[in-house]
Every structure is written in structure tokens, then in C-alpha cells.
mmCIF file of C-alpha atoms in Angstrom:
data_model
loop_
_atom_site.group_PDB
_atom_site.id
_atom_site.type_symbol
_atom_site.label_atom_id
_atom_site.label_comp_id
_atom_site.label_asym_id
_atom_site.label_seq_id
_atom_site.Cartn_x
_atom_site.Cartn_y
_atom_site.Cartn_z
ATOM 1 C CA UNK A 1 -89.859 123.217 -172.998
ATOM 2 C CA UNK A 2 -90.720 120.409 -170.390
ATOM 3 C CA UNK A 3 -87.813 117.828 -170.299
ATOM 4 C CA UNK A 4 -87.789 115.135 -172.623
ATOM 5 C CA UNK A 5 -88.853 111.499 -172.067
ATOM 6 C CA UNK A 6 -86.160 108.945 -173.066
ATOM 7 C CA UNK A 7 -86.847 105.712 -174.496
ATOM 8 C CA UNK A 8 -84.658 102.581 -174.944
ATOM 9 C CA UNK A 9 -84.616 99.182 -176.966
ATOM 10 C CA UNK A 10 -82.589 96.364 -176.180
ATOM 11 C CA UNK A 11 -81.682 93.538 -178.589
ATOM 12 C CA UNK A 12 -78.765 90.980 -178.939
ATOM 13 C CA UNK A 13 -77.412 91.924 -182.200
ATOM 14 C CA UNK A 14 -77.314 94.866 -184.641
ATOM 15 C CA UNK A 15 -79.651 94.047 -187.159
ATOM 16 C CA UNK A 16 -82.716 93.764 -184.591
ATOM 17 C CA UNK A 17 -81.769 97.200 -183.093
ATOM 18 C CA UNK A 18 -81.889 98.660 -186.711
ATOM 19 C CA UNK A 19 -85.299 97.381 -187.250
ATOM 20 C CA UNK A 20 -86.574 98.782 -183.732
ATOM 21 C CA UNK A 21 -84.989 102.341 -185.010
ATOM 22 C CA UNK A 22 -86.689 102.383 -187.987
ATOM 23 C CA UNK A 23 -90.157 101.145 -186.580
ATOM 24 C CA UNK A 24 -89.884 103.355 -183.324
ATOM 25 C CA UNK A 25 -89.140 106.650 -186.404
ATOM 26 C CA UNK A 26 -91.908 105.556 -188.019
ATOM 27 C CA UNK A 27 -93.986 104.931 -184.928
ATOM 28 C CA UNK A 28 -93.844 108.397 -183.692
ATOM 29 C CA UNK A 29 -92.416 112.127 -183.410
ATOM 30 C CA UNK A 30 -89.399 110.888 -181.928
ATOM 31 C CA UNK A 31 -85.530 112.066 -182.432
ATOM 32 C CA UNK A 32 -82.948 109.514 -182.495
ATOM 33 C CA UNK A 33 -80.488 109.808 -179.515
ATOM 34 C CA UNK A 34 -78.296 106.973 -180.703
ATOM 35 C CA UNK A 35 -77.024 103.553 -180.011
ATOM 36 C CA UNK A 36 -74.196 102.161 -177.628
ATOM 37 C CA UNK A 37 -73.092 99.045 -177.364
ATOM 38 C CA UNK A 38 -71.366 97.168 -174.438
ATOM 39 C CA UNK A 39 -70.260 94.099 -176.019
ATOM 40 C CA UNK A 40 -71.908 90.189 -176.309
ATOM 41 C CA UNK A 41 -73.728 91.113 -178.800
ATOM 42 C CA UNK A 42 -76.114 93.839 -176.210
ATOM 43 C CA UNK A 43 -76.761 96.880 -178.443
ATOM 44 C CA UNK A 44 -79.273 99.289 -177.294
ATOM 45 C CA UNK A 45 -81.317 102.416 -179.533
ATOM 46 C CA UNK A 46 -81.994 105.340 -177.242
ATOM 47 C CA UNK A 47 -84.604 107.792 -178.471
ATOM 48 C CA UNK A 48 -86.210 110.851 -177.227
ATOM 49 C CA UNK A 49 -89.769 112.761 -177.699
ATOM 50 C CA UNK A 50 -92.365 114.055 -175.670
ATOM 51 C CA UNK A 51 -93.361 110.728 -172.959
ATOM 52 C CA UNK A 52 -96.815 109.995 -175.265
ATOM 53 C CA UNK A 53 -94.594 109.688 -178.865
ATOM 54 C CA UNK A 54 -91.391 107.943 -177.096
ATOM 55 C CA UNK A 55 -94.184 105.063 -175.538
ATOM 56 C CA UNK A 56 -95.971 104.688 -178.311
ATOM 57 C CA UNK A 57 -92.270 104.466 -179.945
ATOM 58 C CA UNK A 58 -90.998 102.050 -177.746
ATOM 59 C CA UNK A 59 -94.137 99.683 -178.030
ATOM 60 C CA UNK A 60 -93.602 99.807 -181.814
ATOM 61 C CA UNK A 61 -90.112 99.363 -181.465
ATOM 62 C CA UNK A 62 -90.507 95.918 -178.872
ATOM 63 C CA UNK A 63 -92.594 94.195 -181.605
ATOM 64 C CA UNK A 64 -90.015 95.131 -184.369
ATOM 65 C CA UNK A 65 -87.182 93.882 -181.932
ATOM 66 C CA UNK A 66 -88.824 90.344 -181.425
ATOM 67 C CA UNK A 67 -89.744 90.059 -184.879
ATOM 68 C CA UNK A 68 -86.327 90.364 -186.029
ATOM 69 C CA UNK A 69 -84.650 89.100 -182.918
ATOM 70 C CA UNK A 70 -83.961 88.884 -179.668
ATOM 71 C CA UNK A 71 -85.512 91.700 -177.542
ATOM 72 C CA UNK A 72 -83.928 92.190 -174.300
ATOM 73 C CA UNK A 73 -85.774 95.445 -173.215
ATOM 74 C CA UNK A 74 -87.874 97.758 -173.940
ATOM 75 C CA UNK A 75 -87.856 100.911 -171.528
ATOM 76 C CA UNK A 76 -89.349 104.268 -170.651
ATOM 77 C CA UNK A 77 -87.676 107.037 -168.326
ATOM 78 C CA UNK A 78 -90.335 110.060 -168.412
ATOM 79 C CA UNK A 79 -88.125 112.114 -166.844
ATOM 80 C CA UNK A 80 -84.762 111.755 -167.192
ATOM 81 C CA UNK A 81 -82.286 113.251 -164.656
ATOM 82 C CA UNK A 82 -80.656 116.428 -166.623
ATOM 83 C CA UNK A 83 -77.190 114.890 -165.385
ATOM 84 C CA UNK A 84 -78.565 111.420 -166.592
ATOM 85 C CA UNK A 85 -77.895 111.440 -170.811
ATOM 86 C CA UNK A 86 -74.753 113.331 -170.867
ATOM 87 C CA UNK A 87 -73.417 111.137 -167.833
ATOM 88 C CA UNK A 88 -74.680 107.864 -169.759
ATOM 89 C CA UNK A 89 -74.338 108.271 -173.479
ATOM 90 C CA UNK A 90 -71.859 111.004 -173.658
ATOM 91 C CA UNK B 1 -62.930 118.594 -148.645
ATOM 92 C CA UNK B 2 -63.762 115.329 -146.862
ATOM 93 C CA UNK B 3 -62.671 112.552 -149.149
ATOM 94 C CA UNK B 4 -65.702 111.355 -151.395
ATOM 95 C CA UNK B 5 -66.983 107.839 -151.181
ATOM 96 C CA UNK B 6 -67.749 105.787 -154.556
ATOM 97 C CA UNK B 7 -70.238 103.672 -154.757
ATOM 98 C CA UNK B 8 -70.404 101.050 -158.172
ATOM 99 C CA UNK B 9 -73.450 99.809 -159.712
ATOM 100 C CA UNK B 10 -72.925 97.249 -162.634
ATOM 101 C CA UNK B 11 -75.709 95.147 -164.304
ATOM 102 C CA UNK B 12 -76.224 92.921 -166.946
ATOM 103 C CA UNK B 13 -77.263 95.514 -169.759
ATOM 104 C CA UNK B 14 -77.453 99.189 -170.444
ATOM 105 C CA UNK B 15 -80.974 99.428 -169.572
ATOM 106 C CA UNK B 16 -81.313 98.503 -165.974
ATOM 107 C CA UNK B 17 -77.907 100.910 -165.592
ATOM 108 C CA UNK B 18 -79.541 103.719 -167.369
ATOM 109 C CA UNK B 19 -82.528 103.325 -164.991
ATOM 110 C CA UNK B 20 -80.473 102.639 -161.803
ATOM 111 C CA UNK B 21 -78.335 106.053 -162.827
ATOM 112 C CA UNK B 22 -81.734 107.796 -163.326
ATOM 113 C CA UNK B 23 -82.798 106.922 -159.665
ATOM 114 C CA UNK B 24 -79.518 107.026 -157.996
ATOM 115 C CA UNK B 25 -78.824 110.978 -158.992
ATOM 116 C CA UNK B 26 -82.849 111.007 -157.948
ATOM 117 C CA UNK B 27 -81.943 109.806 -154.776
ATOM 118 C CA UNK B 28 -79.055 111.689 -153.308
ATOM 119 C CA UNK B 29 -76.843 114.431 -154.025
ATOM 120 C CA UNK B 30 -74.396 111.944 -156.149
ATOM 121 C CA UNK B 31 -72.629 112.687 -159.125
ATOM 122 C CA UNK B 32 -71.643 110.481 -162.433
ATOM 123 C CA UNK B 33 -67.406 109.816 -162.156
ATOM 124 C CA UNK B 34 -68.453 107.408 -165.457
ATOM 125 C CA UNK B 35 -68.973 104.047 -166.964
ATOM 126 C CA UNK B 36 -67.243 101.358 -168.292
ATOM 127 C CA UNK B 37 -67.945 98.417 -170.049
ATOM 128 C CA UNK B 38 -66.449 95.272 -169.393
ATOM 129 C CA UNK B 39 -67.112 93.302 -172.940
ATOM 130 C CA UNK B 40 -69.509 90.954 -171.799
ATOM 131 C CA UNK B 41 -72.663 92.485 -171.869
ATOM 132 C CA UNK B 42 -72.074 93.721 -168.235
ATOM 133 C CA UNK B 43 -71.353 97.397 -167.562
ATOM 134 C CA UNK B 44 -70.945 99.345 -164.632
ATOM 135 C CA UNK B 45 -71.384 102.749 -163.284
ATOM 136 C CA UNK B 46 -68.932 104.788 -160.687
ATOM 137 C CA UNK B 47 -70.754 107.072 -158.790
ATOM 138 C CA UNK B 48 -69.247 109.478 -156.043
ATOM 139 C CA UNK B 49 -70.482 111.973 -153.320
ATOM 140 C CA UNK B 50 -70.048 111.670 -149.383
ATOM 141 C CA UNK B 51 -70.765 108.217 -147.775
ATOM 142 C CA UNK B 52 -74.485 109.009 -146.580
ATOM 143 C CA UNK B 53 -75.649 110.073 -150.168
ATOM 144 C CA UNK B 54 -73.584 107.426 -151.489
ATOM 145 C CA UNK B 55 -75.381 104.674 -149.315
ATOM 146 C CA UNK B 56 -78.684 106.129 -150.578
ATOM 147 C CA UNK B 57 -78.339 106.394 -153.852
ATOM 148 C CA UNK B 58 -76.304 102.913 -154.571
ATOM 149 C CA UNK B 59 -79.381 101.646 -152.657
ATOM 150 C CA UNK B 60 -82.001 103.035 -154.329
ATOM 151 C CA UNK B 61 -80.246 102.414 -157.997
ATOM 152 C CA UNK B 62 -79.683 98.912 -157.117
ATOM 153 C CA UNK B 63 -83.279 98.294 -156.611
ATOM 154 C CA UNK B 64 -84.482 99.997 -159.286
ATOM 155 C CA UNK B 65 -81.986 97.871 -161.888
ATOM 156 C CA UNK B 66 -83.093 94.703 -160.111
ATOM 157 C CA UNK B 67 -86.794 95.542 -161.118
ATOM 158 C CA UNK B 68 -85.838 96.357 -164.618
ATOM 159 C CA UNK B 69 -82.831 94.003 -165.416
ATOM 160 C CA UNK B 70 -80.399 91.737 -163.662
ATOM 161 C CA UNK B 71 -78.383 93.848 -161.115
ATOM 162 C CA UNK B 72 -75.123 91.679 -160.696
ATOM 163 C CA UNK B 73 -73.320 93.828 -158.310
ATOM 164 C CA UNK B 74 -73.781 96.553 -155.755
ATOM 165 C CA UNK B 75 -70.510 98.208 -153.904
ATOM 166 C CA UNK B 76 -69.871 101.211 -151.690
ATOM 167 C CA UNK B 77 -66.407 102.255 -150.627
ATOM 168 C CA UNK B 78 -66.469 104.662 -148.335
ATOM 169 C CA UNK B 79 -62.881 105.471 -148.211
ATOM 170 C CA UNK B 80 -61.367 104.476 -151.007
ATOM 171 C CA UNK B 81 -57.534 105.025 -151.200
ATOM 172 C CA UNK B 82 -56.246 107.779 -153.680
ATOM 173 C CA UNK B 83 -54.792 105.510 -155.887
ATOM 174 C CA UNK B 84 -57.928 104.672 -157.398
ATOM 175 C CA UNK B 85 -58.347 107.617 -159.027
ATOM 176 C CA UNK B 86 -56.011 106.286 -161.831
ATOM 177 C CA UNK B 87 -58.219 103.300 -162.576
ATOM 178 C CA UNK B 88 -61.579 105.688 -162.635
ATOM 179 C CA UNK B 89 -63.716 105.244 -166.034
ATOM 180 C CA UNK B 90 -63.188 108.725 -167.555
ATOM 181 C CA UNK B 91 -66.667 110.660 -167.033
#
């Protein structure tokens, strides 16, 4: 199974992030990796899919964020070190 | 075993760290010691392996977080003293 692309949204605040979640879901065939947050308000929704679902995810996810929010990224890795996601999110 | 340098990454952001982590463990036979985050939207990333892979990859992950986010601090030691390890993010 080729490695999985890993996608991320940004946002200051929860409520934002939520909305990205559910529009990046609904976007696309993509799982829900979680969400982590590091404190001043910076949450971030990491998902995972194949790299054409977790784009068109992310893009979904971007417009969501602004809509309800403040967006502060919206970001693809296609191929994600294997040491990368258990190093980062645990 | 010679004594492992550390190098730290820490932006402003997960996102430019996740990508700078992605590029640094690209870059050079580095591994993940772990991350901490300091409250204020800032987190950082301890990274160890000898000094010539360390130099590498904290370079390479720094630029790659400065194209994606705001990098706010690069650092190698290249001997750091053992009592550091007691002040290590747990991995």
C-alpha cells in the first residue's frame, strides 16, 4: 500500500478547526489523524488519504477555515517520512 | 559511541515544524529525541545524530519551515554536556 499523504489545517481557535474537519470529511476519502494543539489559540487538524483525496481535502478544508475563522495554514506532505507521524503526533 | 549532537528547530506553528521534521529526517541520518511546546503558539523540535548529519538536516529543515511558516530559531550543539539529557522533551 503506497505511503499515505498527510494533510494539515491551521486555524486560531477550535471552532474553525472543527469546521475544516468536517468540510475536509466531506470533501474527500480521507481518515482523520487528529488534532494537537500548542497553545495561543494555534490548533491544527491532521488528516490522511491517498495525495489526490487529502488535496482536494485540504483545499476544502482552507475555505471552511477562513469562513469560520482565521486560517493560518493549509498544508500537503505527499510523502511523509515513516519516522515523521509517530515522531510528531504521537 | 561518539557523543550525538542535537540540533533544535522551533517555529511559530505546527505546520512549518511538521514540514521542517519531514525534510530534516529527509536530509540526514537524524532521528526525532521529541517536541515540546512552549504555550505560545511556538513549538520546537530536538533532533539528534552526529554533528555532520546534524548540520544537514537542521539546515535543510530550517529552510523548508521558513518557506512554509515563520522559522524563529535554528540551533546546533555539537557537544552538548550530559546534563541535558534531563531537560530532553520525552520522544
Amino acid at each position: 500500500m503506497a505511503r499515505q499523504a498527510i494533510g494539515f489545517i491551521e486555524t486560531i481557535g477550535a471552532n474553525p478547526s472543527i469546521q475544516a474537519a468536517d468540510a475536509m470529511c466531506k470533501a474527500a476519502g480521507v481518515t482523520l489523524v487528529g488534532t494537537v494543539d500548542i497553545g495561543s489559540g494555534y490548533v491544527t487538524t491532521i488528516i490522511e488519504g491517498d495525495v489526490g483525496s487529502v488535496k482536494a481535502a485540504v483545499d476544502a478544508g482552507a475555505e471552511a477555515a477562513n469562513a469560520a475563522g482565521e486560517l493560518v495554514a493549509a498544508h500537503v506532505i505527499p510523502q511523509p517520512h515513516e519516522e515523521l507521524v509517530p515522531a510528531m503526533l504521537g | 559511541m561518539a557523543r550525538q549532537a542535537i540540533g533544535l528547530i522551533e517555529t511559530r506553528g505546527l505546520v512549518p515544524l511538521v514540514e521542517a521534521t519531514d525534510v530534516a529526517l529527509k536530509a540526514a541520518n537524524v532521528s526525532v529525541v521529541g517536541t515540546r511546546a512552549t504555550g505560545t503558539g511556538l513549538i520546537s523540535v530536538v533532533l539528534t545524530g552526529d554533528v555532520a548529519a546534524i548540520r544537514a538536516a537542521t539546515e535543510a529543515g530550517g529552510a523548508a519551515a521558513a518557506r512554509v511558516g515563520e522559522l524563529v530559531s535554528v540551533e546546533v550543539l555539537t557537544r552538548p554536556h550530559d546534563e541535558l539529557e534531563k531537560i530532553m522533551p520525552a520522544g
